[in-house]
PDB file of C-alpha atoms in Angstrom:
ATOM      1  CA  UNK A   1      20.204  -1.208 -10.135  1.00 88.00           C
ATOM      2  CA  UNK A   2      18.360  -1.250  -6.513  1.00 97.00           C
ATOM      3  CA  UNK A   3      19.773  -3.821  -4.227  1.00 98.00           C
ATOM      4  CA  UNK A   4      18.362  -4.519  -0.920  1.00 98.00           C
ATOM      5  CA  UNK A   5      19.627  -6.294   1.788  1.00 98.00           C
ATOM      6  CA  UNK A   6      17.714  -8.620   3.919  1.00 98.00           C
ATOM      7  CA  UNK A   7      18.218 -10.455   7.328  1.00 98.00           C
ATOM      8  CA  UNK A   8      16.449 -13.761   8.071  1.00 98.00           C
ATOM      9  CA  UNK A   9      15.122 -13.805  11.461  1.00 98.00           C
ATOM     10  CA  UNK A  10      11.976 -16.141  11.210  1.00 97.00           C
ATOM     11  CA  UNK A  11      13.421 -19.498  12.352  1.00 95.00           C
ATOM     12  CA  UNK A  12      12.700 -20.890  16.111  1.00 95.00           C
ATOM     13  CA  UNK A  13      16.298 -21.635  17.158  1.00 94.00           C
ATOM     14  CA  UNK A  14      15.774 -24.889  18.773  1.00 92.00           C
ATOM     15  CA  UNK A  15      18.973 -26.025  19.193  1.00 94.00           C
ATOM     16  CA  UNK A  16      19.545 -22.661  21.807  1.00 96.00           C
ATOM     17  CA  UNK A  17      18.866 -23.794  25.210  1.00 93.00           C
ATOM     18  CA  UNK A  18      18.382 -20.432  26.928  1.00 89.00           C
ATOM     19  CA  UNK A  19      16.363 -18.560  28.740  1.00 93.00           C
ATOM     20  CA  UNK A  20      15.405 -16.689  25.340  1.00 94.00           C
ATOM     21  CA  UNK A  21      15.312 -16.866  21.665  1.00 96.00           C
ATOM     22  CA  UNK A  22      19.164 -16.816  20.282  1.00 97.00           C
ATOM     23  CA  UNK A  23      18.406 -13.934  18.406  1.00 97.00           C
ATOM     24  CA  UNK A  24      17.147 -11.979  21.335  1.00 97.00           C
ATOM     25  CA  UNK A  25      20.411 -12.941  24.116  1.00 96.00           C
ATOM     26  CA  UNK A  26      23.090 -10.508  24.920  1.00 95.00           C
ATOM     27  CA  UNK A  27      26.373 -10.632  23.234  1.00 95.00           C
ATOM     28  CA  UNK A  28      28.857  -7.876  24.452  1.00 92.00           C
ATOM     29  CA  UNK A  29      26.306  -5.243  25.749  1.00 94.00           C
ATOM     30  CA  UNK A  30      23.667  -5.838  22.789  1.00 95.00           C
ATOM     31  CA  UNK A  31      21.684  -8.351  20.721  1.00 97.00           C
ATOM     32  CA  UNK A  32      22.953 -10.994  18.530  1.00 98.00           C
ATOM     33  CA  UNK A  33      19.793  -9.737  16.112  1.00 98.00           C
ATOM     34  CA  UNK A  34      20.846  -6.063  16.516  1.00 97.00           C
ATOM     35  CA  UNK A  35      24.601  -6.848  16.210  1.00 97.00           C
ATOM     36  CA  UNK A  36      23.637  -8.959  12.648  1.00 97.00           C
ATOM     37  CA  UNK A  37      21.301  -5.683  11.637  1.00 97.00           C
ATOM     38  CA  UNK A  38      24.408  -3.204  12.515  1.00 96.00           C
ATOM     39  CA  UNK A  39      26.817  -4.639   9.563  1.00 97.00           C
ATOM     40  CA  UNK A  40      23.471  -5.353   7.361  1.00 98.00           C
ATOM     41  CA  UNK A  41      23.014  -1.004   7.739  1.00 97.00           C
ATOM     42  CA  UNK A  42      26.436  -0.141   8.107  1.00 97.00           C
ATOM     43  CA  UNK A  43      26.375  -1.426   4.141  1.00 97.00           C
ATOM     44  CA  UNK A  44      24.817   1.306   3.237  1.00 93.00           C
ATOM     45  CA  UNK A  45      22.447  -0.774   0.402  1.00 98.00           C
ATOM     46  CA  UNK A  46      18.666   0.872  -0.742  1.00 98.00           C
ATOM     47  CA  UNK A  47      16.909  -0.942   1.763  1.00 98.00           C
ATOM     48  CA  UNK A  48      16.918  -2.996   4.577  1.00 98.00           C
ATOM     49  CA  UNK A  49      14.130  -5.639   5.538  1.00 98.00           C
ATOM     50  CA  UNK A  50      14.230  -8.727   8.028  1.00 98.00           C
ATOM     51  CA  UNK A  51      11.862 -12.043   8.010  1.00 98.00           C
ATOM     52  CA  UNK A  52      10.213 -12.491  11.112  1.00 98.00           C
ATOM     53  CA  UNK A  53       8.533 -15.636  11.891  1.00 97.00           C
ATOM     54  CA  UNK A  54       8.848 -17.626  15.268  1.00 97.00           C
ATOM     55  CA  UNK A  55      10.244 -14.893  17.470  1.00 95.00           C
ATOM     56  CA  UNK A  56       9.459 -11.202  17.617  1.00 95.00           C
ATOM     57  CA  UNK A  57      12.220  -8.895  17.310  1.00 95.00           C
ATOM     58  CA  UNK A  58       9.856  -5.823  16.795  1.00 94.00           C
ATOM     59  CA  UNK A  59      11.399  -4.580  20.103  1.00 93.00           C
ATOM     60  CA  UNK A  60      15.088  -4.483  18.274  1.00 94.00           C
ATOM     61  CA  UNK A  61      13.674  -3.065  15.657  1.00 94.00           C
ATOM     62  CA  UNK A  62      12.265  -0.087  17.166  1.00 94.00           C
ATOM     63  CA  UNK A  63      15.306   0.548  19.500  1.00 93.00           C
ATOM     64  CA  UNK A  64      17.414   0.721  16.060  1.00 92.00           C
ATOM     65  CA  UNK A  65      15.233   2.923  14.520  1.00 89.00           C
ATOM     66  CA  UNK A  66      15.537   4.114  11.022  1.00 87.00           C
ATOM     67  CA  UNK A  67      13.580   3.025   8.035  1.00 93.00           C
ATOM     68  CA  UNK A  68      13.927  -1.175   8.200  1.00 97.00           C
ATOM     69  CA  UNK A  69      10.988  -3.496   6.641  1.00 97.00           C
ATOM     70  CA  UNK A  70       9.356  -5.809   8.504  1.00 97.00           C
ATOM     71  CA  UNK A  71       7.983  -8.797   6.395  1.00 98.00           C
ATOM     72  CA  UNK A  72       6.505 -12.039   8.163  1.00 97.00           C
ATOM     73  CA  UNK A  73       6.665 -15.241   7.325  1.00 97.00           C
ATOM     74  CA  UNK A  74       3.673 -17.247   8.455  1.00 96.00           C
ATOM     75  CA  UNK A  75       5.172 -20.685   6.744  1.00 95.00           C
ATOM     76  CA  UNK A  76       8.756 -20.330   8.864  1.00 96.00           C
ATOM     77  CA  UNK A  77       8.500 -23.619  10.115  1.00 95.00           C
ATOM     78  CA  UNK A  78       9.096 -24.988   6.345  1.00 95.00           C
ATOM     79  CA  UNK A  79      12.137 -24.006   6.070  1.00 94.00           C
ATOM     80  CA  UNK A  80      14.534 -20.993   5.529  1.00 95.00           C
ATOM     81  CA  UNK A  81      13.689 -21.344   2.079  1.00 96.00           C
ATOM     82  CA  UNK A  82      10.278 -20.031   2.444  1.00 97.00           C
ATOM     83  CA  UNK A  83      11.865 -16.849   3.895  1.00 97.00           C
ATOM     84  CA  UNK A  84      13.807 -16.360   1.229  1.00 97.00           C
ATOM     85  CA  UNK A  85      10.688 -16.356  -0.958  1.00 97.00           C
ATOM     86  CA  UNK A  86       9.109 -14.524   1.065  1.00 97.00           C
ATOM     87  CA  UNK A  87      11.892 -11.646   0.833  1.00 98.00           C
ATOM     88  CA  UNK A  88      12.489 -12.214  -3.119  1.00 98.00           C
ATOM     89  CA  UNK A  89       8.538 -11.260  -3.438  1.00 98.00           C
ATOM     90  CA  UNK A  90       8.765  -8.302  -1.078  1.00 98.00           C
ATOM     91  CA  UNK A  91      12.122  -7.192  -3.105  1.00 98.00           C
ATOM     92  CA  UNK A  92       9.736  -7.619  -6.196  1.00 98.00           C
ATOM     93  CA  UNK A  93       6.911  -5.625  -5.049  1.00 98.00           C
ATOM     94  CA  UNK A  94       9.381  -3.000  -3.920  1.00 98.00           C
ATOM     95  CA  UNK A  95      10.946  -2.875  -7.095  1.00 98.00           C
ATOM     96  CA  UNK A  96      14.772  -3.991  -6.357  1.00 98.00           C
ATOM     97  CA  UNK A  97      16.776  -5.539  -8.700  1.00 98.00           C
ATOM     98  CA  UNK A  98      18.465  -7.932  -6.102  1.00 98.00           C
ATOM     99  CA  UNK A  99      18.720  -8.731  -2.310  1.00 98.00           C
ATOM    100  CA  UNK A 100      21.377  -9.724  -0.342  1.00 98.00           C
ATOM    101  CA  UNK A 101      20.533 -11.839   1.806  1.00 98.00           C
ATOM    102  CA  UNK A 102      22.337 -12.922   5.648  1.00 98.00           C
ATOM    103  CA  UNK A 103      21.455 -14.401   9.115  1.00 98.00           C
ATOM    104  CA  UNK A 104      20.194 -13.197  11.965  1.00 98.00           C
ATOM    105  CA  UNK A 105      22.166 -15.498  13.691  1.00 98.00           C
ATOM    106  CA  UNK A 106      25.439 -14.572  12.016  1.00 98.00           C
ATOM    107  CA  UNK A 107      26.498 -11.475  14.117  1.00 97.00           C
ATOM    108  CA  UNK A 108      30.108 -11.200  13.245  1.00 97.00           C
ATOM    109  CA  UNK A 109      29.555 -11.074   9.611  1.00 98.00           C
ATOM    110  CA  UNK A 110      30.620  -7.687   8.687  1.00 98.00           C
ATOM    111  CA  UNK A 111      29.313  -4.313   6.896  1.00 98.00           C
ATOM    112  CA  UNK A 112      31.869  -5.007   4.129  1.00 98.00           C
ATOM    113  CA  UNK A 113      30.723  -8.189   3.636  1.00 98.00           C
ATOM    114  CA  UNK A 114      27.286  -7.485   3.111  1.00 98.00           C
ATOM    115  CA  UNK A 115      28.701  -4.276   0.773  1.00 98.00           C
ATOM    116  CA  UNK A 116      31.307  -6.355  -0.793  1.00 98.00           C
ATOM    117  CA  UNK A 117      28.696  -9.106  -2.049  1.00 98.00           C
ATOM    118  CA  UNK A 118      25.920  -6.591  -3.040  1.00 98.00           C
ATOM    119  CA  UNK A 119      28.809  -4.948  -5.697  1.00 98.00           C
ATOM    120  CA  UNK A 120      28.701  -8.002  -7.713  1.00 98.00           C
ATOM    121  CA  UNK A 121      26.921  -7.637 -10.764  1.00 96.00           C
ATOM    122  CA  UNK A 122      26.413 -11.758 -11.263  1.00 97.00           C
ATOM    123  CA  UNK A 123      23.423 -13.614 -10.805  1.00 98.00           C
ATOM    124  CA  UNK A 124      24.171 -15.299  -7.953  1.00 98.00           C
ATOM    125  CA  UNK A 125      27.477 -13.965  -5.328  1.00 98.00           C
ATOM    126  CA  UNK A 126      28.154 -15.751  -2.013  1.00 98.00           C
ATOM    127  CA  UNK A 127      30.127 -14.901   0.488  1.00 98.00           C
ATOM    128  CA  UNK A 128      33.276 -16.719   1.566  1.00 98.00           C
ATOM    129  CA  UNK A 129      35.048 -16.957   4.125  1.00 98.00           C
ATOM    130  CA  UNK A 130      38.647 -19.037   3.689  1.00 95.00           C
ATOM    131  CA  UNK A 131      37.133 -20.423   0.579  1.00 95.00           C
ATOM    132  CA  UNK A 132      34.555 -22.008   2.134  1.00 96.00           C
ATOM    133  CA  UNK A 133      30.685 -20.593   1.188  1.00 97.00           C
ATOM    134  CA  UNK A 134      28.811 -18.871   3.415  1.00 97.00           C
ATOM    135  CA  UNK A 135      26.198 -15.624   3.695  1.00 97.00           C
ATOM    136  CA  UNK A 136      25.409 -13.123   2.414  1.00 98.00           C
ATOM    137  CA  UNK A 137      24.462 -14.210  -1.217  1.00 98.00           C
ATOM    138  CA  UNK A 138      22.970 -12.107  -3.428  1.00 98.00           C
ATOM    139  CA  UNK A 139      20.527 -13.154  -5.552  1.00 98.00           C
ATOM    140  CA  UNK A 140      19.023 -11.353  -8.778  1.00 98.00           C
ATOM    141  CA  UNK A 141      15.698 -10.844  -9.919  1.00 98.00           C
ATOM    142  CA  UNK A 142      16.611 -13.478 -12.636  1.00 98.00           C
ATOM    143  CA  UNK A 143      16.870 -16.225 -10.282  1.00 98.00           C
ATOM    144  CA  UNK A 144      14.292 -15.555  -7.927  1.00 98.00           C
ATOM    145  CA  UNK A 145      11.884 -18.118 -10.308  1.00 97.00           C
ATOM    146  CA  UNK A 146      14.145 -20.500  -9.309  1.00 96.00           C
ATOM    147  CA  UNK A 147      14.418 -20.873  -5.617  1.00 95.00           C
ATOM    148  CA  UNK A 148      12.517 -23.582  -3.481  1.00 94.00           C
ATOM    149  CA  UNK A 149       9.308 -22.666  -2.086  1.00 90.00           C
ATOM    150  CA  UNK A 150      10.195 -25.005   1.339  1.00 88.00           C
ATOM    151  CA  UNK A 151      13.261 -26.588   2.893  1.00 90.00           C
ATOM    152  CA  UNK A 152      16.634 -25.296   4.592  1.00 88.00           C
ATOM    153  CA  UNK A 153      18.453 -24.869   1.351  1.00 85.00           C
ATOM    154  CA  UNK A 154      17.421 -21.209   0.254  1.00 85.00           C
ATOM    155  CA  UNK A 155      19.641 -20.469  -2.377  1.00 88.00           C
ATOM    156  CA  UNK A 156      21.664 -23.141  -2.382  1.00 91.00           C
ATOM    157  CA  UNK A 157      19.882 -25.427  -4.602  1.00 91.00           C
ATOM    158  CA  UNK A 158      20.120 -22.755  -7.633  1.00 95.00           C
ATOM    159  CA  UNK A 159      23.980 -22.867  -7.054  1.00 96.00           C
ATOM    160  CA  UNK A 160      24.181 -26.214  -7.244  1.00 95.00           C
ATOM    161  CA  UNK A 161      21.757 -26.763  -9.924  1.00 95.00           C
ATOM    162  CA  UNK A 162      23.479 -23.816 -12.017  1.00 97.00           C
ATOM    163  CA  UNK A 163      27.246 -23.338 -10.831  1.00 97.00           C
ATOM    164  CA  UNK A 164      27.979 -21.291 -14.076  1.00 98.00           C
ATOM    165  CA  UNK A 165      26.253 -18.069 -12.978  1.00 97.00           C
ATOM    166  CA  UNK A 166      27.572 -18.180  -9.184  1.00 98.00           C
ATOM    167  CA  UNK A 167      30.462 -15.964  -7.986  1.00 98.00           C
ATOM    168  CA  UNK A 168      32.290 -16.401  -5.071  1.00 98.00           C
ATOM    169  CA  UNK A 169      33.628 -13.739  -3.216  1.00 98.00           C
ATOM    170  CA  UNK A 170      35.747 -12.907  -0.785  1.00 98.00           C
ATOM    171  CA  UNK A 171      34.698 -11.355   2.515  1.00 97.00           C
ATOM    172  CA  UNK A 172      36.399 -10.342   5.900  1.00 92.00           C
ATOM    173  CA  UNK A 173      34.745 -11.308   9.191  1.00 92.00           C
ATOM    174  CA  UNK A 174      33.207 -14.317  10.717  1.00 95.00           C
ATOM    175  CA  UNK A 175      30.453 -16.511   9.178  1.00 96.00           C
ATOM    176  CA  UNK A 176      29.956 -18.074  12.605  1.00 96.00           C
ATOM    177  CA  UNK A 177      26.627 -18.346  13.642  1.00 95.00           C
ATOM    178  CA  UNK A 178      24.989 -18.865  17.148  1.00 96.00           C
ATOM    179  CA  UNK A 179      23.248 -21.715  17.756  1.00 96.00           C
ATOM    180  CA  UNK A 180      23.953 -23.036  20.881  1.00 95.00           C
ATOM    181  CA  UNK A 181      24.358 -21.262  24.606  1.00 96.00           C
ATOM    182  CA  UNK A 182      27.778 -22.815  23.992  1.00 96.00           C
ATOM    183  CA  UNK A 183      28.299 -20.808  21.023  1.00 96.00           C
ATOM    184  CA  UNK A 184      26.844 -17.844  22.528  1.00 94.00           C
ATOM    185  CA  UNK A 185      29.624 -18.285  25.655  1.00 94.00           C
ATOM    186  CA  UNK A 186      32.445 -19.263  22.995  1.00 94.00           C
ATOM    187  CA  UNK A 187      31.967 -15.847  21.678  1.00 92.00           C
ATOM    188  CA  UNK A 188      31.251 -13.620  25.145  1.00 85.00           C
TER     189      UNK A 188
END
């Protein structure tokens, strides 16, 4: 079974109020994108890809090196749902099985995490974190029909609508995201 793992980096991050894109500022000597695309690698999974949209990390990218997929999304502003489409048809045409799929905004989420999550053999695992649900989630090939094609629920909506086939599991790190320059200075 091929499982790839895939960071979502296509939304605009308008609640950041700095002098660049979230993704892009500097947290402890690198990236909050390259930090997030660190643990997604350090997982060790077939392959790697991340949904650009709004902001262009191709810079990061290049600087990390290695062999990492670059899909766009040219319909990011409806919704992190259309990235996850976007990444379930890429995973498709690249013949995977699953993705795993995590934020680019979510650097403390950790290699083990993303491995931890990819092991599960169920349709649907999430991460969480204290019992409460978070990213990664990995979705399989059977449930990629299902997801939205617009929206901010991604995956969501199939757990909801079919609880039976979700498993939850447990992951070390930090689901915290950074949305905010106060977030960004929380964390510093």
């Amino acid at each position: 079974m091929s499982t790839a793992g895939v960071l979502l980096a296509a939304g605009a991050g308008t609640r950041f109020a700095g002098p660049q894109h979230k993704l892009l500022a500097e947290l402890d000597g690198e990236s909050v994108v390259s930090r997030a695309l660190g643990s997604l690698l350090g997982a060790s999974l077939d392959a790697v890809a991340v949904v650009t949209g709004a902001v262009d990390v191709s810079g990061v990218l290049a600087a990390i090196g290695g062999d990492i997929a670059v899909i766009d999304n040219d319909r990011w502003e409806s919704g992190i749902a259309s990235s996850v489409r976007c990444a379930a048809s890429w995973a498709a045409r690249q013949g995977h099985d699953a993705i795993v799929v995590g934020l680019a905004d979510q650097p403390f989420v950790t290699a083990a995490a993303w491995q931890a999550v990819a092991d599960c053999a169920a349709p649907i695992a999430v991460g969480t974190y204290g019992g409460r649900r978070r990213n990664p989630v990995r979705l399989a090939r059977e449930v990629w029909p299902l997801l939205p094609y617009g929206g901010d629920d991604g995956g969501r909506t199939v757990m909801r609508r079919f609880p039976e086939i979700v498993v939850p599991i447990a992951c070390e790190g930090l689901p915290d995201d950074i949305d905010t320059v106060e977030d960004l200075r929380r964390w510093s």
